[in-house]
Coordinates of C-alpha atoms in Angstrom, one line a residue:
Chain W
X1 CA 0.0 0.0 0.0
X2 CA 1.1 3.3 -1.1
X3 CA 0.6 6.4 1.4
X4 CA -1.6 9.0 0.6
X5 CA 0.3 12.2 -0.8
X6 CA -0.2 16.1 -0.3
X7 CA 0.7 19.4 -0.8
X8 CA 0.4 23.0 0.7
X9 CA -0.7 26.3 -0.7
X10 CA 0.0 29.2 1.8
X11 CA -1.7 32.6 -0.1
X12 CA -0.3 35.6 1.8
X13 CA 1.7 39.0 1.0
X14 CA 2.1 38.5 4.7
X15 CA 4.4 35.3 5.0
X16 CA 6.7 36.8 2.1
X17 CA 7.1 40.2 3.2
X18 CA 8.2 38.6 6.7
X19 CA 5.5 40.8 8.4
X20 CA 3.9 37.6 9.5
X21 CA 6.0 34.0 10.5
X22 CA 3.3 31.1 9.4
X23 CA 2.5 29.0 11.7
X24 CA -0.2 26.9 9.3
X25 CA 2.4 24.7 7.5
X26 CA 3.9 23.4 10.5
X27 CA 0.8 22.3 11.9
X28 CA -0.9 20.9 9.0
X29 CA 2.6 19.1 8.5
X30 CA 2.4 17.2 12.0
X31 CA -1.2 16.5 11.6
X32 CA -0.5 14.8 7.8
X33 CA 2.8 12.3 9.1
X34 CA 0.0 11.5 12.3
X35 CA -2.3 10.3 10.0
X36 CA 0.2 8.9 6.9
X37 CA -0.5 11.4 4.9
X38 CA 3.3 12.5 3.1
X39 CA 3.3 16.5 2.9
X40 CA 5.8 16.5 -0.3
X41 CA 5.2 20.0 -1.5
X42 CA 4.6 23.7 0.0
X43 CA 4.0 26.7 -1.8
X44 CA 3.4 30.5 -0.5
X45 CA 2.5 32.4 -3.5
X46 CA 1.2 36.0 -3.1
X47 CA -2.5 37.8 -3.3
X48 CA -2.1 37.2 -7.3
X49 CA -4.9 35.5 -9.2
X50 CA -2.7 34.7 -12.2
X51 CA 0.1 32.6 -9.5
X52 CA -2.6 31.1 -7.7
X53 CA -4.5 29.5 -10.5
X54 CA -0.9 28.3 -12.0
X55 CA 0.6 26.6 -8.3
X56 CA -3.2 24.9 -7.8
X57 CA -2.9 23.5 -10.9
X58 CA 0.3 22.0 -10.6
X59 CA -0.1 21.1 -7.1
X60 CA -3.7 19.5 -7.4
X61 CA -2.0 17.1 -10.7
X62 CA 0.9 15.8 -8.6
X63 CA -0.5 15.0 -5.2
X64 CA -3.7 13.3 -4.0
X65 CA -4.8 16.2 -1.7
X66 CA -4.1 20.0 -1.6
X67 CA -4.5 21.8 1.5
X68 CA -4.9 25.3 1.0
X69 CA -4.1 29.0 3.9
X70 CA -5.7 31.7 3.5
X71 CA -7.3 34.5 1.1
X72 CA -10.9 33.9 1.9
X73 CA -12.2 36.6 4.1
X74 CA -14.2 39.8 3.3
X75 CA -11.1 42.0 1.8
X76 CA -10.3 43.4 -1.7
X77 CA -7.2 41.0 -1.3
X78 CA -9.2 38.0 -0.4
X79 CA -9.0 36.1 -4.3
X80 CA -8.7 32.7 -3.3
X81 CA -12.2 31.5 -4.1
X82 CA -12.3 33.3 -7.2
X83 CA -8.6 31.7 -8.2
X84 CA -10.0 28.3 -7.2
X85 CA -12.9 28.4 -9.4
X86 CA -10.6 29.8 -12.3
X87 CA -8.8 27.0 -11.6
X88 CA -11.2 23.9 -11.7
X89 CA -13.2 26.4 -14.9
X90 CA -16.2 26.3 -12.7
X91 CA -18.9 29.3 -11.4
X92 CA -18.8 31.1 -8.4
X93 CA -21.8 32.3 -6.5
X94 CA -23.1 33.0 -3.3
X95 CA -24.8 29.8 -2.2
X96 CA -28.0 29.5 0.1
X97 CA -26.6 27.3 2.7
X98 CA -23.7 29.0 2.9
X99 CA -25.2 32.2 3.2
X100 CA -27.9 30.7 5.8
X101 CA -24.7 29.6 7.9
X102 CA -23.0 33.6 7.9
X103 CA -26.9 35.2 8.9
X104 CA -27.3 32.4 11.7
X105 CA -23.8 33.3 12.7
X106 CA -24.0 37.3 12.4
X107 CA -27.8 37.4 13.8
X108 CA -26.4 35.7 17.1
X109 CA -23.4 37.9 17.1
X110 CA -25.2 40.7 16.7
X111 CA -23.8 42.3 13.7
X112 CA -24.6 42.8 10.1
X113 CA -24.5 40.6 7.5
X114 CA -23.1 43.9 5.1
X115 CA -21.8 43.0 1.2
X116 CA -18.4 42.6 2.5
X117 CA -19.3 39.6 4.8
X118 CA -21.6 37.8 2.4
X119 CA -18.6 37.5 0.0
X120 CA -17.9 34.7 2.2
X121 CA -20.7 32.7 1.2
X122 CA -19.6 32.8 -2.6
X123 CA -18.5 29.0 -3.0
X124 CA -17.3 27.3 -6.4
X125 CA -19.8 25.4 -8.4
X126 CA -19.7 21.7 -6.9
X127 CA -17.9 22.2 -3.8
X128 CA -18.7 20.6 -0.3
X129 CA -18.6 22.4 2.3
X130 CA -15.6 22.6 5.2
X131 CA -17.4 23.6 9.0
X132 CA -15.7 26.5 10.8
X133 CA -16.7 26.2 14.0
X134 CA -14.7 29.7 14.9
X135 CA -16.1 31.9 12.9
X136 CA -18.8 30.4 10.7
X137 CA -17.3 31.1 7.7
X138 CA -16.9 27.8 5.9
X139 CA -14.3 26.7 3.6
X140 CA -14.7 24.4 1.1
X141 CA -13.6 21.4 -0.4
X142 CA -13.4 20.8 -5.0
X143 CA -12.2 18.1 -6.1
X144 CA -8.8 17.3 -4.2
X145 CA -8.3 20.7 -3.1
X146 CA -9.4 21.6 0.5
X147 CA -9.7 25.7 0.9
X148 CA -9.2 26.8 3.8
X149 CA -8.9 29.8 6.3
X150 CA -5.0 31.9 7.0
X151 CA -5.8 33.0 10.5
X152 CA -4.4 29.7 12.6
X153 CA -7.4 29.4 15.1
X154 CA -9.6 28.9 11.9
X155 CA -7.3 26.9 9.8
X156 CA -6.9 24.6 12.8
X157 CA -10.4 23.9 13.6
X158 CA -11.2 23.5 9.3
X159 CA -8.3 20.8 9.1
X160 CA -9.6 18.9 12.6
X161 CA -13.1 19.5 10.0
X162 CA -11.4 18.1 6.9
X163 CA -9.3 15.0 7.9
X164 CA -11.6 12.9 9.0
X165 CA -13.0 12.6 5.9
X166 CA -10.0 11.6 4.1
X167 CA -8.2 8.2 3.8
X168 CA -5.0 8.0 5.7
X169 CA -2.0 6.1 4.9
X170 CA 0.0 3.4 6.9
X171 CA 1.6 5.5 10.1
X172 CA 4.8 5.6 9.7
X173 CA 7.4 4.9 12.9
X174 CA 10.4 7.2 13.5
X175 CA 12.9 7.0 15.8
X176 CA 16.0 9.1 16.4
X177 CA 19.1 9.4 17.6
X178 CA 21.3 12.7 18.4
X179 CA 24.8 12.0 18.6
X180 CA 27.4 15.3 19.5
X181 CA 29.7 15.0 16.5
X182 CA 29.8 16.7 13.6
X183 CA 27.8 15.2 10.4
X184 CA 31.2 15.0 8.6
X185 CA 31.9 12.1 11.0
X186 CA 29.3 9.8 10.8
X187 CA 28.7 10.3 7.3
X188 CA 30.3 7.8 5.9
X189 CA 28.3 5.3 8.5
X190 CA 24.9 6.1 7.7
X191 CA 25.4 6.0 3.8
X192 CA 26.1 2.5 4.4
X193 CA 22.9 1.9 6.7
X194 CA 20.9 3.8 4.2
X195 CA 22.1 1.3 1.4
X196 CA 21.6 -1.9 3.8
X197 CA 17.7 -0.6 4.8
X198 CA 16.4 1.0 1.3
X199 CA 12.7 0.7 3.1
X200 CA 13.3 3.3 5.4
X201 CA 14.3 6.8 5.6
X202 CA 17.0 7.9 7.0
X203 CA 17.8 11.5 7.4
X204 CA 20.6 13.4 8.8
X205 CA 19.8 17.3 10.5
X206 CA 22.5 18.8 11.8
X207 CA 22.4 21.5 14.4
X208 CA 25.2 23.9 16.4
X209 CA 24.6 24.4 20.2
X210 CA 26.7 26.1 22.2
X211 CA 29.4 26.6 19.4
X212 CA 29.5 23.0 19.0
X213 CA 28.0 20.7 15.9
X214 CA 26.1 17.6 16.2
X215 CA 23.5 16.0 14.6
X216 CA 20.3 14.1 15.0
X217 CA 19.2 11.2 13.3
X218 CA 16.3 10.3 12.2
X219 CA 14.7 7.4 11.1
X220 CA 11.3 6.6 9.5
X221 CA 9.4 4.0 8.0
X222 CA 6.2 1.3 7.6
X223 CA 8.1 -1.4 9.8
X224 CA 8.6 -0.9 13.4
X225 CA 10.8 -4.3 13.3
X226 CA 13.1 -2.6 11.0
X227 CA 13.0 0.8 12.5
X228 CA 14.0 -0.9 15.6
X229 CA 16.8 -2.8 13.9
X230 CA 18.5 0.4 12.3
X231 CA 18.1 2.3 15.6
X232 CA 20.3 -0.8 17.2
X233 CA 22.7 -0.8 14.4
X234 CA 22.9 2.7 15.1
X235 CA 23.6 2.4 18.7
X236 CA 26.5 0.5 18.3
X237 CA 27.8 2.8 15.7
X238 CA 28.0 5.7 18.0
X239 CA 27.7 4.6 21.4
X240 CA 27.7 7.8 23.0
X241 CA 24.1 8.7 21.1
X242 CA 21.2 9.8 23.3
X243 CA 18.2 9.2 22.3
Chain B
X1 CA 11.9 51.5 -11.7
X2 CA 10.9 48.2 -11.1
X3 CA 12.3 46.2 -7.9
X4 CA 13.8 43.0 -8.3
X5 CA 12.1 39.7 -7.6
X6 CA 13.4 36.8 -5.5
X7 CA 12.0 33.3 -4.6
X8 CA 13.5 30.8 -2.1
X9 CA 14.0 26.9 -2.4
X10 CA 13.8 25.0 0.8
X11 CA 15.0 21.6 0.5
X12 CA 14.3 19.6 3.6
X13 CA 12.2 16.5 4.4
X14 CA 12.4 17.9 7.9
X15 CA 10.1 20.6 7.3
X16 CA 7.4 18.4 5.3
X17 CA 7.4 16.0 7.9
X18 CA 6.6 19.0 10.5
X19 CA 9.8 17.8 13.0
X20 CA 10.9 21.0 12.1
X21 CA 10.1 24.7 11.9
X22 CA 11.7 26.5 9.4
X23 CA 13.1 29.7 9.8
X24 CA 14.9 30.5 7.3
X25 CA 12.5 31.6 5.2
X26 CA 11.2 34.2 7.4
X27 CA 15.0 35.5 8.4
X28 CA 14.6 35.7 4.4
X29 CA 11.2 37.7 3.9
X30 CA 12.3 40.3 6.1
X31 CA 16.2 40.8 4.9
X32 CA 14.7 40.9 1.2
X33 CA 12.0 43.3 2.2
X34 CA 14.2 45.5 4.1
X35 CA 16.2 45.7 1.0
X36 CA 13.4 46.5 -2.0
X37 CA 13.4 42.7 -3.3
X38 CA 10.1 41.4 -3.5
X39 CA 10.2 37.0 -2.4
X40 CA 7.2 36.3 -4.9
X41 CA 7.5 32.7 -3.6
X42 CA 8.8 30.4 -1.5
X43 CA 8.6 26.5 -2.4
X44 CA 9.3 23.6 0.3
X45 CA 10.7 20.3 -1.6
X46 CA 11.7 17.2 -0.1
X47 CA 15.4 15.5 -0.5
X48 CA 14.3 13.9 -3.9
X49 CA 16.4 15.0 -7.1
X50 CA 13.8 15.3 -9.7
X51 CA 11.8 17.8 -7.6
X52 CA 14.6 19.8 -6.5
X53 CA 15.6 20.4 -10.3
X54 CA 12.1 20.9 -11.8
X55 CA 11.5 23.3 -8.8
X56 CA 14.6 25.5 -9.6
X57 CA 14.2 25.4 -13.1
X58 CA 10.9 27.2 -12.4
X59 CA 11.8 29.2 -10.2
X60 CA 15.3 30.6 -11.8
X61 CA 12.9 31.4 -15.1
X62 CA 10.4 33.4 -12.8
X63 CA 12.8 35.8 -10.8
X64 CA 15.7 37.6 -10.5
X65 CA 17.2 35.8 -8.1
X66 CA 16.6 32.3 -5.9
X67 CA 17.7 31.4 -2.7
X68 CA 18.2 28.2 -1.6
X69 CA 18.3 26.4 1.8
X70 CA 19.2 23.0 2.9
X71 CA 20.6 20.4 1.6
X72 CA 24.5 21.0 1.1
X73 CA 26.4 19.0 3.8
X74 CA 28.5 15.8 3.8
X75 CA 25.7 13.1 4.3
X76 CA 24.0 10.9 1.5
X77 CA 20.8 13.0 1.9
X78 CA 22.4 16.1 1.1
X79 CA 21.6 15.8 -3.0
X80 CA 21.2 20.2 -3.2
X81 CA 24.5 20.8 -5.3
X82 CA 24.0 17.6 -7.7
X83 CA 20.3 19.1 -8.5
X84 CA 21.6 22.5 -8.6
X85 CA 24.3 21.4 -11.7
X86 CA 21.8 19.3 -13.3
X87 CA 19.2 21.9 -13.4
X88 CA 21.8 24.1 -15.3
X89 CA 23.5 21.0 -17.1
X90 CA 26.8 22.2 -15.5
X91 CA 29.5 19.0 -14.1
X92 CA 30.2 18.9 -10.7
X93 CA 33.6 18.4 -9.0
X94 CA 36.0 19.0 -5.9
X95 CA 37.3 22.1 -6.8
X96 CA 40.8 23.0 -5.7
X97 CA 39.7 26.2 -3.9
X98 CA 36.5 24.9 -2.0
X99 CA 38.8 21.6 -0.7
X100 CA 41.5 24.2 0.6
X101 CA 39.2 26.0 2.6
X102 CA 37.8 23.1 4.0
X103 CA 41.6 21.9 4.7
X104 CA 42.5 24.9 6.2
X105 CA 39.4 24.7 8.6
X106 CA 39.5 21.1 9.8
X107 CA 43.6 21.5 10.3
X108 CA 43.0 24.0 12.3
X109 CA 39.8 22.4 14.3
X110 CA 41.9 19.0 14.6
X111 CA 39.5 17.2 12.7
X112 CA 39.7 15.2 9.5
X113 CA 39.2 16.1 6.3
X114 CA 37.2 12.9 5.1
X115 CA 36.0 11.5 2.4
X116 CA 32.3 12.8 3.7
X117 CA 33.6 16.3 4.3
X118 CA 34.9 16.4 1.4
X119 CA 32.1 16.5 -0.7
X120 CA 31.2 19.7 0.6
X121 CA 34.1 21.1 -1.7
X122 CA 32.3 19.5 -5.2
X123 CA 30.9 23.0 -6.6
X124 CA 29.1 22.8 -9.6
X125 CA 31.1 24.2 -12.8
X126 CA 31.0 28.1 -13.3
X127 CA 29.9 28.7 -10.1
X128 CA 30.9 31.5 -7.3
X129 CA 31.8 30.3 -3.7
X130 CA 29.6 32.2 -0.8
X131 CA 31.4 32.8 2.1
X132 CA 30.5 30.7 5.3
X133 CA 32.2 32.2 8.3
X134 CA 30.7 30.0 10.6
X135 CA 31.0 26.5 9.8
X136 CA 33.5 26.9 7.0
X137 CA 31.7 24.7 4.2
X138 CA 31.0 27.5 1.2
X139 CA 27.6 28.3 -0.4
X140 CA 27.9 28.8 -4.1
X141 CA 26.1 31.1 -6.6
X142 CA 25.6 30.1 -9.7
X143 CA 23.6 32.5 -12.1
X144 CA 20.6 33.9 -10.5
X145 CA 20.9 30.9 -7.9
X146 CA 22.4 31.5 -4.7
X147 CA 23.4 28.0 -2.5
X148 CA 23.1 28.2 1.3
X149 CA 23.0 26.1 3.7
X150 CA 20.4 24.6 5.9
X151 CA 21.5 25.0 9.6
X152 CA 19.9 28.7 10.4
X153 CA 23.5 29.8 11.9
X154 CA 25.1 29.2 8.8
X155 CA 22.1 30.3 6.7
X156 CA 22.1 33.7 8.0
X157 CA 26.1 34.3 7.9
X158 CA 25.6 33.1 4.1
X159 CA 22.8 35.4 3.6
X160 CA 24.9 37.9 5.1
X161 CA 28.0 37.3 2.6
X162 CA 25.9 37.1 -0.5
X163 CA 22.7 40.4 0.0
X164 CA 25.7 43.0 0.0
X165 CA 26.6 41.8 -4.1
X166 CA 23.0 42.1 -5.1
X167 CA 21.1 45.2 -6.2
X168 CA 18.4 46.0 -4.2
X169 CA 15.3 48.2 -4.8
X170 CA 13.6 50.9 -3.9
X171 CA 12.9 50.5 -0.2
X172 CA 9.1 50.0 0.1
X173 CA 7.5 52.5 2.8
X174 CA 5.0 51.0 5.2
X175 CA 2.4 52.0 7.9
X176 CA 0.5 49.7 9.7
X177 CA -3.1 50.9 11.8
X178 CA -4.9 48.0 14.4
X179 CA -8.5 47.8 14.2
X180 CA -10.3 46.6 16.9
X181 CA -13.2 45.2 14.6
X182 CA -13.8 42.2 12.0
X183 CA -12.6 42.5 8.5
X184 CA -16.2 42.0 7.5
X185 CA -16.7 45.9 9.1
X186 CA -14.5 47.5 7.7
X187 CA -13.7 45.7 3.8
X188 CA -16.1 48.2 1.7
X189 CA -14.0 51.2 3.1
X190 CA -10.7 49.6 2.2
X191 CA -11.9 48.3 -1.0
X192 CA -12.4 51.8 -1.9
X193 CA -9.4 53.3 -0.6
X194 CA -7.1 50.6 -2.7
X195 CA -9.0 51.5 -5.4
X196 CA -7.9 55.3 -4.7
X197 CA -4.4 54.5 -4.1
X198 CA -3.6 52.1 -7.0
X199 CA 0.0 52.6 -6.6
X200 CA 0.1 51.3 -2.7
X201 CA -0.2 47.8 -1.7
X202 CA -3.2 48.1 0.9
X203 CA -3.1 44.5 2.8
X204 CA -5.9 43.3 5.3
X205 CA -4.5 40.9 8.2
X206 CA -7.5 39.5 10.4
X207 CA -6.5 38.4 13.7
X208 CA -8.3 36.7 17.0
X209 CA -7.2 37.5 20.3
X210 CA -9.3 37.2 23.8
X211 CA -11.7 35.9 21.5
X212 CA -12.5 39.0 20.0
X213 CA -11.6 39.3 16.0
X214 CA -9.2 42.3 14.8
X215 CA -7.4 43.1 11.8
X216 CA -4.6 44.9 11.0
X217 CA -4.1 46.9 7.9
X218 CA -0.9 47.2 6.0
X219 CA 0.0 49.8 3.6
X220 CA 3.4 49.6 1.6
X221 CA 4.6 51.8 -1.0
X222 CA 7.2 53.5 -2.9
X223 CA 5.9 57.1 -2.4
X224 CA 6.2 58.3 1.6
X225 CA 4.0 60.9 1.2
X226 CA 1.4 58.5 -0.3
X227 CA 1.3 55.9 2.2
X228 CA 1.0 58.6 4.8
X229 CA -2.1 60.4 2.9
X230 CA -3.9 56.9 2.6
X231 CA -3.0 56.1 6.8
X232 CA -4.4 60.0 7.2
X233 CA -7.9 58.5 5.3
X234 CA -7.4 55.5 7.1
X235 CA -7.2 56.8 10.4
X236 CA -10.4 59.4 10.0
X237 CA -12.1 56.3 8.8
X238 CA -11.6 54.3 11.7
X239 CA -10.7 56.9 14.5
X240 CA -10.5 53.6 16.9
X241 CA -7.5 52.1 15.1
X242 CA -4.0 52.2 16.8
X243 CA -0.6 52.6 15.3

C-alpha cells in the first residue's frame, strides 16, 4: 500500500514580506505524518490571481490532496475563491446554505451581514462544504483541493473538520538518535545503513549548540521491526548517542 | 523603476514531515524586504532530485534571483548541489579552492578532512563560492541561484556574505493601523481606498485574540507621502484604530 500524498498552498503578501511567520504549514505538517499522509510540497504564493490559478494546478495534478491558507475573508485582497474556481473552470456564487450559515452566525453575534461579509458565502460550483466552527465562515472542499482559512485558530479547527473525511495512509514509525559530532563524522556510516535498509528513511539534520555541531538522526518508516533494527545498528555505531 | 524579484527553495524533508520549523524563510522575507526585493515565492521540496531540479528550473525562469536552503552538507541525503548542476546542465567536481578552505578549517579544528567532508568542496562548474564564516563549508552562486546552507547559523552568515553583491530596490514605505473590529466591518471602506491609491499595496491581516476578531491593515509603497495620505484617510475612517 502506497501512502496517501499532499501538498500546501499558503496565499499571503504577509508570510513573504516577513510581516507575519506562518505557523499553518507546521501544523498541517504534524497533523498529515499522524495520519500517513506524506506532505511533499509547499508553496506561499502571493494575493495574485494569475500565481494562484498556476501553483493549484500544478499542485492538485501531482499530489492526491491540496490543502490550502488563506485569502478567503471579506477584503479586496481576499482572491482565493475566485482563483479556485478559475482554476477547476467552474462558477462562483453565493450559495444558500452558505449564506444561511454567515446570517445564523451574524444574527447571534449581533452584527450585520453587510456586502463585505456575504462574500464569504460565494462557494465554487460543486464544492462541499468545510465547517468552521470559529467563525462560521466555511471553507470548502473541490475536487482534491481543500480551501481553507490563513488565521491559525480557523485553519486549525477547518483541518480537525477536513481529515476525517479523508483516507489515511500506513503511520509511519520514527525513531531518532542525536549524537554530538559533527555530520562529517558519521557520514560515511549512515550512507552504508541507508544502502543496507532501502525501506526506510534515513535523514541526517544537523544542528550547532553552544558553538559545537552535532547532529540528530532520524529514522522513518512502515516497519517498526526494521525501524527498531536500524536504531540498534545505530547504537553500536555511536555509542555515545542519546536518544 | 521596477524592484527585483526573488523566490526561495527549501530543501528539507524535515520541514514536510513537520519535525521542524523552518526559519529561514522568514529571516529571508524580512532581509529581502528590508532591501526592496520582492520574495514572490517560496517553495518547500523534499530531498528527492527530480523535484529539486524541476522546482529550480521554475523558479530561476520566474525571478531575478533564488535562494536556496538545505541540503548541502557531507551526508548521502544532502543531493542540493547535484540538483543545482543538473538543473543548469553544469559538471560537478572537488574544486581546488573549495577543498582548501575546507583543509585549512579542519587542520585548524583537529579534525579530519574525510572523504564525507569532502564532498562539501564539489561545486558545480561556473559557479561563485559564498562565504560561510561560521562553519567553514562555502555556499555557491551560480547564475541567479544563490546555495546556502540549511543550519539557520550558517544560513544567515551566508545570507549575510551574499545580500551586499545584489542590487536592491527601492525600499518600500510602510504603515500599519490595528482595528479593533472584523474585517467584514470595515472591507467596503478599504476596497475603496485601494482603489484610490492604486500605486500602494493596501493589505488586510484579520486576527483573533481574547476571543474577539481584529485586523490589521498594512500599507506599503514607494511614495512616503502617499502611504502617509492613505494612513491619514485610514485613520479618519476608523478613529478607533491604533498605530
Amino acid at each position: 500500500m502506497t501512502n496517501p500524498t499532499a501538498a500546501m498552498l499558503v496565499i499571503g503578501d504577509e508570510i513573504l514580506s516577513g510581516r507575519t511567520r506562518d505557523s499553518n504549514m507546521h501544523f498541517l505538517a504534524r497533523q498529515l505524518t499522524e495520519r500517513g499522509i506524506m506532505l511533499g510540497e509547499v508553496r506561499i504564493v502571493s494575493d495574485d490571481r494569475e500565481r494562484i490559478v498556476a501553483a493549484l494546478n500544478d499542485l492538485r495534478a501531482g499530489h492526491d490532496h491540496v490543502f490550502t491558507s488563506g485569502g478567503i475573508g471579506p477584503t479586496h485582497d481576499d482572491i482565493t475563491a475566485d482563483a479556485v474556481a478559475a482554476a477547476f473552470g467552474v462558477g462562483l456564487d453565493i450559495r444558500e446554505d452558505a449564506r444561511a450559515i454567515l446570517a445564523e452566525h451574524y444574527t447571534r453575534t449581533g452584527l450585520e451581514l453587510n456586502a463585505a461579509r456575504l462574500r464569504m458565502a460565494r462557494i465554487p460550483e460543486g464544492a462541499d462544504l468545510i465547517e468552521n466552527p470559529v467563525s462560521a465562515a466555511p471553507g470548502f472542499t473541490l475536487g482534491n483541493v481543500h480551501v481553507m482559512a490563513g488565521v491559525p485558530a480557523v485553519f486549525e479547527a477547518m483541518v480537525a473538520s477536513v481529515l476525517p473525511r479523508i483516507a489515511g495512509g500506513q503511520a509511519l514509525y520514527s525513531q531518532s538518535l542525536t549524537i554530538q559530532r559533527g555530520e562529517g563524522e558519521i557520514a560515511a556510516d549512515l550512507a552504508t545503513l541507508a544502502a543496507e535498509y532501502p525501506a526506510l528513511s534515513i535523514g541526517c539534520y544537523p544542528f550547532q549548540r553552544d558553538g559545537a555541531f552535532g547532529a540528530t538522526v532520524v529514522v522513518r518508516g512502515v516497519e517498526k521491526s526494521a525501524v527498531d533494527s536500524a536504531l540498534l545498528r545505530l547504537s553500536a555505531l555511536f555509542p555515545e548517542a542519546t536518544a
